Short mmCIF file of C-alpha atoms in Angstrom, two decimals:
data_model
loop_
_atom_site.label_atom_id
_atom_site.label_comp_id
_atom_site.label_asym_id
_atom_site.label_seq_id
_atom_site.Cartn_x
_atom_site.Cartn_y
_atom_site.Cartn_z
CA MET C 1 111.67 36.64 117.46
CA ALA C 2 110.27 38.70 114.60
CA LYS C 3 111.77 42.11 113.97
CA TRP C 4 109.34 45.02 113.98
CA PRO C 5 108.68 45.72 110.31
CA LEU C 6 109.56 49.17 109.02
CA PRO C 7 106.70 51.23 107.57
CA ASP C 8 106.51 50.88 103.77
CA PRO C 9 107.51 54.52 103.05
CA MET C 10 110.67 54.16 105.16
CA ARG C 11 111.56 50.94 103.38
CA ARG C 12 111.13 52.83 100.11
CA ALA C 13 113.28 55.74 101.40
CA LEU C 14 116.03 53.25 102.28
CA ALA C 15 115.82 51.72 98.79
CA LEU C 16 116.18 55.24 97.34
CA ALA C 17 119.23 55.85 99.54
CA GLN C 18 120.72 52.67 98.07
CA GLU C 19 120.07 54.04 94.56
CA ALA C 20 121.94 57.21 95.57
CA VAL C 21 125.05 55.11 96.33
CA VAL C 22 124.97 53.72 92.80
CA ALA C 23 124.68 57.29 91.45
CA GLY C 24 127.69 58.41 93.53
CA GLU C 25 125.54 60.63 95.74
CA VAL C 26 125.40 60.77 99.54
CA PRO C 27 122.95 57.96 100.43
CA VAL C 28 119.85 59.70 101.75
CA GLY C 29 116.36 58.91 100.49
CA ALA C 30 113.00 60.59 101.12
CA VAL C 31 109.33 59.92 100.39
CA VAL C 32 106.25 62.17 100.73
CA VAL C 33 103.04 60.26 101.41
CA LYS C 34 99.42 61.32 101.81
CA ASP C 35 96.74 58.83 102.88
CA GLY C 36 99.05 55.95 101.99
CA ILE C 37 99.80 57.22 98.48
CA VAL C 38 103.32 58.30 97.44
CA LEU C 39 103.16 61.84 96.01
CA GLY C 40 106.88 62.45 95.60
CA GLU C 41 110.15 60.72 96.34
CA GLY C 42 113.82 61.12 95.65
CA TYR C 43 117.39 60.86 96.79
CA ASN C 44 120.23 63.31 97.09
CA LEU C 45 120.98 64.79 93.63
CA THR C 46 123.34 67.66 94.46
CA ARG C 47 126.17 66.45 92.21
CA THR C 48 124.08 64.93 89.44
CA ASP C 49 121.87 68.02 89.05
CA HIS C 50 124.53 70.62 89.95
CA ASP C 51 122.11 71.86 92.61
CA PRO C 52 123.27 72.55 96.18
CA THR C 53 119.63 72.53 97.32
CA ALA C 54 118.85 69.06 95.91
CA HIS C 55 118.88 67.12 99.18
CA ALA C 56 116.54 64.10 99.22
CA GLU C 57 113.86 65.94 101.24
CA ILE C 58 113.82 68.96 98.89
CA VAL C 59 113.64 66.69 95.83
CA ALA C 60 110.71 64.73 97.31
CA ILE C 61 108.89 67.88 98.53
CA ARG C 62 109.23 69.65 95.16
CA ARG C 63 107.97 66.59 93.29
CA ALA C 64 105.01 66.16 95.67
CA ALA C 65 104.09 69.86 95.40
CA THR C 66 104.19 69.60 91.60
CA ALA C 67 102.01 66.47 91.74
CA LEU C 68 99.48 68.22 94.00
CA GLY C 69 99.66 71.56 92.16
CA ASP C 70 100.01 73.29 95.52
CA ASP C 71 102.97 74.76 97.40
CA ARG C 72 101.48 73.49 100.67
CA LEU C 73 101.64 69.77 101.42
CA THR C 74 98.93 69.92 104.06
CA GLY C 75 98.22 66.54 105.66
CA CYS C 76 101.30 64.95 104.07
CA ASP C 77 103.96 62.88 105.83
CA LEU C 78 107.67 62.93 105.00
CA TYR C 79 109.87 59.88 105.54
CA VAL C 80 113.63 60.44 105.28
CA THR C 81 116.53 58.19 106.18
CA LEU C 82 118.61 60.91 107.90
CA GLU C 83 117.80 63.75 110.28
CA PRO C 84 117.09 66.83 108.10
CA CYS C 85 119.59 69.70 107.98
CA GLY C 86 118.53 73.32 108.61
CA MET C 87 117.74 73.98 104.96
CA CYS C 88 115.51 70.90 104.75
CA ALA C 89 113.85 71.48 108.13
CA GLY C 90 112.99 74.98 106.91
CA ALA C 91 111.53 73.55 103.71
CA ILE C 92 109.49 71.04 105.75
CA ALA C 93 108.01 73.91 107.77
CA HIS C 94 107.31 76.02 104.66
CA ALA C 95 105.63 73.01 103.00
CA ARG C 96 103.41 72.44 106.07
CA ILE C 97 104.40 68.76 106.33
CA ALA C 98 102.14 67.20 109.01
CA ARG C 99 104.40 64.39 110.24
CA LEU C 100 108.15 63.88 109.86
CA TYR C 101 109.64 60.41 110.27
CA TYR C 102 113.41 60.08 110.10
CA GLY C 103 115.99 57.34 110.52
CA ALA C 104 119.47 58.18 111.76
CA GLY C 105 120.17 61.25 113.88
CA ASP C 106 122.92 63.54 112.49
CA PRO C 107 124.90 65.38 115.17
CA LYS C 108 127.12 67.02 112.51
CA GLY C 109 124.46 68.41 110.17
CA GLY C 110 121.01 67.68 111.62
CA ALA C 111 118.82 70.60 112.69
CA VAL C 112 115.84 68.83 114.26
CA GLU C 113 117.30 67.37 117.46
CA HIS C 114 120.73 68.98 116.94
CA GLY C 115 122.20 72.39 116.05
CA ALA C 116 119.57 74.99 115.17
CA CYS C 117 116.68 72.75 116.37
CA VAL C 118 114.57 74.53 113.74
CA PHE C 119 111.14 73.39 114.93
CA GLU C 120 111.84 74.62 118.46
CA GLN C 121 112.58 78.19 117.34
CA ALA C 122 109.92 80.75 118.35
CA GLN C 123 109.99 81.93 114.71
CA CYS C 124 108.91 78.54 113.32
CA LEU C 125 105.45 79.04 111.79
CA HIS C 126 104.65 75.34 111.37
CA ARG C 127 105.85 72.42 113.46
CA PRO C 128 105.34 68.88 112.17
CA GLU C 129 104.93 65.96 114.55
CA VAL C 130 108.38 64.35 114.63
CA TYR C 131 109.26 60.65 114.99
CA SER C 132 112.92 59.65 114.92
CA GLY C 133 114.93 56.43 114.91
CA ILE C 134 112.78 54.58 112.35
CA GLY C 135 115.21 52.48 110.31
CA GLU C 136 118.21 54.21 111.85
CA GLY C 137 120.31 51.03 111.80
CA GLU C 138 119.90 50.52 108.06
CA ALA C 139 120.24 54.26 107.27
CA GLY C 140 123.40 54.65 109.34
CA LYS C 141 124.97 51.54 107.79
CA LEU C 142 124.47 52.94 104.26
CA LEU C 143 126.02 56.27 105.24
CA ARG C 144 128.99 54.75 107.07
CA GLY C 145 129.68 52.44 104.13
CA PHE C 146 129.57 55.35 101.70
CA PHE C 147 131.93 57.60 103.64
CA SER C 148 134.39 54.84 104.65
CA GLU C 149 134.89 53.99 100.96
CA ARG C 150 135.74 57.62 100.23
CA ARG C 151 138.41 58.01 102.89
CA MET T 1 123.49 116.06 98.70
CA ALA T 2 123.83 112.95 96.56
CA LYS T 3 122.48 109.68 97.94
CA TRP T 4 124.92 106.80 98.13
CA PRO T 5 124.18 104.70 95.04
CA LEU T 6 123.16 101.09 95.61
CA PRO T 7 125.40 98.43 94.07
CA ASP T 8 124.09 97.30 90.66
CA PRO T 9 123.18 93.75 91.79
CA MET T 10 121.05 95.10 94.66
CA ARG T 11 119.28 97.49 92.28
CA ARG T 12 118.59 94.47 90.06
CA ALA T 13 117.33 92.45 93.05
CA LEU T 14 114.93 95.30 93.91
CA ALA T 15 113.67 95.36 90.31
CA LEU T 16 113.07 91.60 90.54
CA ALA T 17 111.14 92.10 93.80
CA GLN T 18 108.97 94.60 91.93
CA GLU T 19 108.33 91.97 89.24
CA ALA T 20 107.24 89.57 91.99
CA VAL T 21 104.50 92.02 93.02
CA VAL T 22 103.12 91.97 89.48
CA ALA T 23 103.16 88.14 89.59
CA GLY T 24 101.26 88.14 92.91
CA GLU T 25 104.26 86.76 94.78
CA VAL T 26 105.83 88.05 98.00
CA PRO T 27 108.23 90.76 96.77
CA VAL T 28 111.72 89.44 97.36
CA GLY T 29 114.39 89.40 94.66
CA ALA T 30 117.86 87.83 94.55
CA VAL T 31 120.90 87.88 92.29
CA VAL T 32 124.05 85.70 92.26
CA VAL T 33 127.12 87.48 90.88
CA LYS T 34 130.68 86.38 90.24
CA ASP T 35 133.37 88.86 89.19
CA GLY T 36 130.67 91.37 88.25
CA ILE T 37 128.75 88.93 86.04
CA VAL T 38 125.20 87.82 86.90
CA LEU T 39 125.07 84.00 86.96
CA GLY T 40 121.54 83.56 88.26
CA GLU T 41 118.67 85.71 89.47
CA GLY T 42 115.05 85.37 90.44
CA TYR T 43 112.18 86.31 92.66
CA ASN T 44 109.87 84.38 94.93
CA LEU T 45 107.98 81.76 92.86
CA THR T 46 106.33 79.60 95.52
CA ARG T 47 102.77 80.10 94.24
CA THR T 48 103.54 80.29 90.53
CA ASP T 49 105.66 77.14 90.54
CA HIS T 50 103.77 75.27 93.29
CA ASP T 51 107.11 74.95 95.06
CA PRO T 52 107.45 75.73 98.79
CA THR T 53 111.24 75.90 98.35
CA ALA T 54 111.14 78.52 95.56
CA HIS T 55 112.22 81.54 97.61
CA ALA T 56 114.14 84.16 95.62
CA GLU T 57 117.52 83.02 97.01
CA ILE T 58 116.91 79.35 96.14
CA VAL T 59 115.73 80.27 92.63
CA ALA T 60 118.84 82.40 92.03
CA ILE T 61 121.22 79.82 93.54
CA ARG T 62 119.76 76.95 91.51
CA ARG T 63 119.98 78.95 88.29
CA ALA T 64 123.57 80.03 89.01
CA ALA T 65 124.61 76.44 89.82
CA THR T 66 123.04 75.24 86.57
CA ALA T 67 124.87 78.02 84.68
CA LEU T 68 128.20 77.06 86.28
CA GLY T 69 127.59 73.30 86.05
CA ASP T 70 128.66 73.00 89.66
CA ASP T 71 126.78 72.59 92.94
CA ARG T 72 129.29 74.86 94.66
CA LEU T 73 129.16 78.59 93.94
CA THR T 74 132.68 79.24 95.20
CA GLY T 75 133.66 82.91 95.01
CA CYS T 76 130.10 84.02 94.23
CA ASP T 77 128.16 86.81 95.95
CA LEU T 78 124.42 86.72 96.68
CA TYR T 79 122.37 89.92 96.83
CA VAL T 80 118.85 89.59 98.25
CA THR T 81 116.35 92.25 99.27
CA LEU T 82 115.29 90.54 102.54
CA GLU T 83 117.18 88.74 105.31
CA PRO T 84 117.24 85.04 104.35
CA CYS T 85 115.10 82.52 106.29
CA GLY T 86 116.59 79.34 107.79
CA MET T 87 116.00 77.31 104.63
CA CYS T 88 117.74 79.89 102.46
CA ALA T 89 120.59 80.50 104.91
CA GLY T 90 121.19 76.74 104.87
CA ALA T 91 121.20 76.74 101.06
CA ILE T 92 123.67 79.67 101.07
CA ALA T 93 126.03 77.65 103.30
CA HIS T 94 125.65 74.48 101.18
CA ALA T 95 126.32 76.52 98.02
CA ARG T 96 129.49 78.01 99.55
CA ILE T 97 128.42 81.59 98.75
CA ALA T 98 131.38 83.86 99.57
CA ARG T 99 129.55 87.09 100.42
CA LEU T 100 125.91 87.72 101.33
CA TYR T 101 124.42 91.20 100.94
CA TYR T 102 120.85 91.73 102.10
CA GLY T 103 118.41 94.62 102.41
CA ALA T 104 115.76 94.58 105.09
CA GLY T 105 116.14 92.59 108.30
CA ASP T 106 113.28 90.17 109.04
CA PRO T 107 112.59 89.64 112.75
CA LYS T 108 109.67 87.29 111.97
CA GLY T 109 111.34 84.94 109.50
CA GLY T 110 115.01 85.86 109.13
CA ALA T 111 117.67 83.42 110.31
CA VAL T 112 120.87 85.40 109.84
CA GLU T 113 120.63 88.08 112.56
CA HIS T 114 117.40 86.66 114.01
CA GLY T 115 115.98 83.29 115.13
CA ALA T 116 118.25 80.36 114.34
CA CYS T 117 121.21 82.64 113.41
CA VAL T 118 122.30 79.85 111.06
CA PHE T 119 125.82 81.07 110.34
CA GLU T 120 126.62 81.33 114.05
CA GLN T 121 125.79 77.66 114.72
CA ALA T 122 128.81 75.49 115.54
CA GLN T 123 127.44 73.04 112.92
CA CYS T 124 127.66 75.54 110.07
CA LEU T 125 130.30 74.25 107.65
CA HIS T 126 130.59 77.43 105.60
CA ARG T 127 130.06 81.03 106.71
CA PRO T 128 129.77 83.76 104.09
CA GLU T 129 130.82 87.32 104.83
CA VAL T 130 127.55 89.11 105.63
CA TYR T 131 126.59 92.72 104.85
CA SER T 132 123.10 93.91 105.82
CA GLY T 133 120.98 97.04 105.35
CA ILE T 134 121.87 97.61 101.69
CA GLY T 135 118.69 98.97 100.11
CA GLU T 136 116.64 98.17 103.19
CA GLY T 137 114.44 101.25 102.74
CA GLU T 138 113.36 100.28 99.23
CA ALA T 139 113.02 96.57 100.10
CA GLY T 140 110.93 97.25 103.20
CA LYS T 141 108.66 99.64 101.31
CA LEU T 142 107.89 96.99 98.68
CA LEU T 143 107.08 94.39 101.35
CA ARG T 144 104.91 96.71 103.44
CA GLY T 145 102.98 97.80 100.35
CA PHE T 146 102.39 94.20 99.34
CA PHE T 147 101.12 93.03 102.73
CA SER T 148 99.03 96.15 103.48
CA GLU T 149 97.08 95.60 100.23
CA ARG T 150 96.32 92.04 101.30
CA ARG T 151 94.88 92.87 104.72
#
């Protein structure tokens, strides 16, 4: 029985999460795509860059916005290996991301299906379509491996 | 009768908000201070920098973290002219800001006393002390002037 193949951008996000492990960063990767073309990608860089805002999603969004020369990523999709936190969900709304695809859910820090449920707030000015659980097995394995080594 | 003087960092944040008007940006300014020394400051740069994450708070936090060479701004205070949104409140928690002082409340976009009330979520791993209404008159006047000219 063939396994359903992951979409290319999620496979790339998982590869980026693996690079984060090598860099000693929490293994989360993210890719911004428009019409099949990667506009920005990245992994968690909070320690490397001394930047508490440098989660994978923020890194990928900032790079894509620079590439487009626009602070709005209209029509763009974001693939990320972990459920975004509140900061990143806010950035996704500000950036006008059209579709959000994420891997593992994050009961401790996620703010899409957990906690603040950012996109369900009446205040939220832009709600992306959201698809979860894409590559969650692989994403969760990377995260568990990373944190078990540090305990 | 003498008016209660605003703390220096909030006066600086208001001056930065005024600079934002000149730059055609939404007038919000922010300053990160530790032991009376300014470590980072900025105003909204979303259009100028093509960066949807470049709210005043994020700009000031990133600059302060670069200055300190640390992604945690332990013991630092953040002064901002407007109630932080969900993205910025999340960044404030990630950065471990000790005390947050803000001017005007923001029922439409704020996430401290409105909407997601980020610091009241069970998930929130770090809660700053919060002081609101400091310079709210001046901050609100700048924002109303900016938006009324654009209608």
